[in-house]
Amino acid sequence: MDALYLLIGASLLVAGGFLGAFIWTVRRGHYDDDFTPSVRILLDDAGTPES
């Protein structure tokens, strides 16, 4: 039964770590621009060979 309490505590600690990392990335603005990366490959002409 003691192992169960240890595993619950460890899982809560890991879940809290992931939640903290998610909140940190949202506050830093990593998910603000969700349009430009999806169309960047369509608008990038620097890699095309000249004819």
Tab-separated table of N, CA and C in Angstrom:
chain	number	residue	atom	x	y	z
A	1	MET	N	0.821	-1.195	0.000
A	1	MET	CA	0.000	0.000	0.000
A	1	MET	C	0.864	1.258	0.000
A	2	ASP	N	2.051	1.156	0.598
A	2	ASP	CA	2.941	2.313	0.611
A	2	ASP	C	3.448	2.644	-0.790
A	3	ALA	N	3.631	1.605	-1.605
A	3	ALA	CA	4.091	1.839	-2.978
A	3	ALA	C	3.041	2.600	-3.773
A	4	LEU	N	1.775	2.351	-3.493
A	4	LEU	CA	0.705	3.057	-4.191
A	4	LEU	C	0.748	4.555	-3.874
A	5	TYR	N	0.955	4.889	-2.633
A	5	TYR	CA	1.061	6.301	-2.263
A	5	TYR	C	2.283	6.946	-2.900
A	6	LEU	N	3.363	6.208	-2.981
A	6	LEU	CA	4.571	6.716	-3.623
A	6	LEU	C	4.334	6.969	-5.115
A	7	LEU	N	3.646	6.030	-5.781
A	7	LEU	CA	3.375	6.189	-7.216
A	7	LEU	C	2.395	7.335	-7.475
A	8	ILE	N	1.405	7.499	-6.621
A	8	ILE	CA	0.467	8.616	-6.781
A	8	ILE	C	1.201	9.940	-6.602
A	9	GLY	N	2.052	10.022	-5.614
A	9	GLY	CA	2.825	11.250	-5.405
A	9	GLY	C	3.758	11.540	-6.563
A	10	ALA	N	4.414	10.503	-7.082
A	10	ALA	CA	5.321	10.700	-8.218
A	10	ALA	C	4.564	11.119	-9.463
A	11	SER	N	3.393	10.529	-9.687
A	11	SER	CA	2.622	10.898	-10.874
A	11	SER	C	2.093	12.324	-10.764
A	12	LEU	N	1.698	12.738	-9.578
A	12	LEU	CA	1.261	14.125	-9.398
A	12	LEU	C	2.413	15.095	-9.610
A	13	LEU	N	3.591	14.716	-9.192
A	13	LEU	CA	4.767	15.563	-9.392
A	13	LEU	C	5.100	15.698	-10.879
A	14	VAL	N	5.050	14.610	-11.610
A	14	VAL	CA	5.331	14.644	-13.051
A	14	VAL	C	4.251	15.444	-13.780
A	15	ALA	N	2.989	15.226	-13.415
A	15	ALA	CA	1.895	15.964	-14.049
A	15	ALA	C	2.015	17.458	-13.763
A	16	GLY	N	2.401	17.816	-12.562
A	16	GLY	CA	2.608	19.221	-12.231
A	16	GLY	C	3.752	19.820	-13.018
A	17	GLY	N	4.786	19.038	-13.257
A	17	GLY	CA	5.904	19.512	-14.074
A	17	GLY	C	5.490	19.792	-15.505
A	18	PHE	N	4.703	18.887	-16.077
A	18	PHE	CA	4.230	19.108	-17.439
A	18	PHE	C	3.262	20.288	-17.505
A	19	LEU	N	2.412	20.445	-16.518
A	19	LEU	CA	1.502	21.582	-16.480
A	19	LEU	C	2.277	22.894	-16.348
A	20	GLY	N	3.291	22.907	-15.521
A	20	GLY	CA	4.128	24.101	-15.387
A	20	GLY	C	4.855	24.432	-16.672
A	21	ALA	N	5.356	23.415	-17.371
A	21	ALA	CA	6.038	23.653	-18.646
A	21	ALA	C	5.070	24.187	-19.688
A	22	PHE	N	3.841	23.665	-19.699
A	22	PHE	CA	2.836	24.144	-20.647
A	22	PHE	C	2.476	25.594	-20.367
A	23	ILE	N	2.250	25.930	-19.114
A	23	ILE	CA	1.914	27.310	-18.757
A	23	ILE	C	3.076	28.238	-19.092
A	24	TRP	N	4.307	27.801	-18.876
A	24	TRP	CA	5.475	28.619	-19.190
A	24	TRP	C	5.557	28.888	-20.694
A	25	THR	N	5.307	27.870	-21.532
A	25	THR	CA	5.386	28.070	-22.982
A	25	THR	C	4.262	28.964	-23.485
A	26	VAL	N	3.079	28.860	-22.889
A	26	VAL	CA	1.975	29.729	-23.301
A	26	VAL	C	2.287	31.173	-22.947
A	27	ARG	N	2.849	31.410	-21.769
A	27	ARG	CA	3.189	32.782	-21.372
A	27	ARG	C	4.328	33.351	-22.204
A	28	ARG	N	5.212	32.515	-22.719
A	28	ARG	CA	6.335	32.989	-23.539
A	28	ARG	C	5.907	33.236	-24.985
A	29	GLY	N	4.681	32.844	-25.363
A	29	GLY	CA	4.167	33.144	-26.690
A	29	GLY	C	4.475	32.112	-27.744
A	30	HIS	N	4.721	30.880	-27.357
A	30	HIS	CA	5.062	29.860	-28.339
A	30	HIS	C	3.863	29.436	-29.178
A	31	TYR	N	2.648	29.693	-28.722
A	31	TYR	CA	1.461	29.272	-29.451
A	31	TYR	C	0.680	30.457	-29.997
A	32	ASP	N	1.282	31.641	-30.054
A	32	ASP	CA	0.564	32.819	-30.517
A	32	ASP	C	0.331	32.796	-32.020
A	33	ASP	N	1.333	32.456	-32.793
A	33	ASP	CA	1.211	32.475	-34.246
A	33	ASP	C	1.013	31.052	-34.743
A	34	ASP	N	-0.228	30.697	-35.035
A	34	ASP	CA	-0.491	29.344	-35.518
A	34	ASP	C	-0.805	29.327	-37.013
A	35	PHE	N	-0.741	30.478	-37.695
A	35	PHE	CA	-1.046	30.529	-39.129
A	35	PHE	C	0.218	30.528	-39.979
A	36	THR	N	1.201	31.342	-39.616
A	36	THR	CA	2.384	31.525	-40.446
A	36	THR	C	3.183	30.242	-40.677
A	37	PRO	N	3.443	29.413	-39.678
A	37	PRO	CA	4.212	28.201	-39.968
A	37	PRO	C	3.535	27.264	-40.957
A	38	SER	N	2.210	27.272	-41.005
A	38	SER	CA	1.535	26.364	-41.925
A	38	SER	C	1.611	26.838	-43.368
A	39	VAL	N	1.770	28.127	-43.626
A	39	VAL	CA	1.843	28.633	-45.003
A	39	VAL	C	3.248	29.055	-45.384
A	40	ARG	N	4.200	28.993	-44.470
A	40	ARG	CA	5.565	29.425	-44.765
A	40	ARG	C	6.174	28.582	-45.874
A	41	ILE	N	5.898	27.305	-45.898
A	41	ILE	CA	6.466	26.446	-46.926
A	41	ILE	C	5.888	26.774	-48.296
A	42	LEU	N	4.673	27.300	-48.353
A	42	LEU	CA	4.055	27.647	-49.627
A	42	LEU	C	4.587	28.965	-50.175
A	43	LEU	N	5.018	29.871	-49.319
A	43	LEU	CA	5.444	31.199	-49.735
A	43	LEU	C	6.956	31.337	-49.849
A	44	ASP	N	7.708	30.328	-49.457
A	44	ASP	CA	9.155	30.405	-49.465
A	44	ASP	C	9.677	30.058	-50.849
A	45	ASP	N	10.246	31.049	-51.550
A	45	ASP	CA	10.765	30.837	-52.893
A	45	ASP	C	12.283	30.787	-52.927
A	46	ALA	N	12.959	30.895	-51.794
A	46	ALA	CA	14.420	30.946	-51.784
A	46	ALA	C	15.049	29.622	-52.187
A	47	GLY	N	14.377	28.505	-52.003
A	47	GLY	CA	14.962	27.207	-52.290
A	47	GLY	C	14.720	26.701	-53.695
A	48	THR	N	13.981	27.419	-54.527
A	48	THR	CA	13.677	26.920	-55.871
A	48	THR	C	14.814	27.251	-56.825
A	49	PRO	N	15.162	26.344	-57.692
A	49	PRO	CA	16.245	26.618	-58.662
A	49	PRO	C	15.758	27.580	-59.746
A	50	GLU	N	16.687	28.397	-60.246
A	50	GLU	CA	16.336	29.352	-61.299
A	50	GLU	C	16.350	28.668	-62.654
A	51	SER	N	15.436	29.030	-63.521
A	51	SER	CA	15.390	28.415	-64.850
A	51	SER	C	15.825	29.378	-65.926
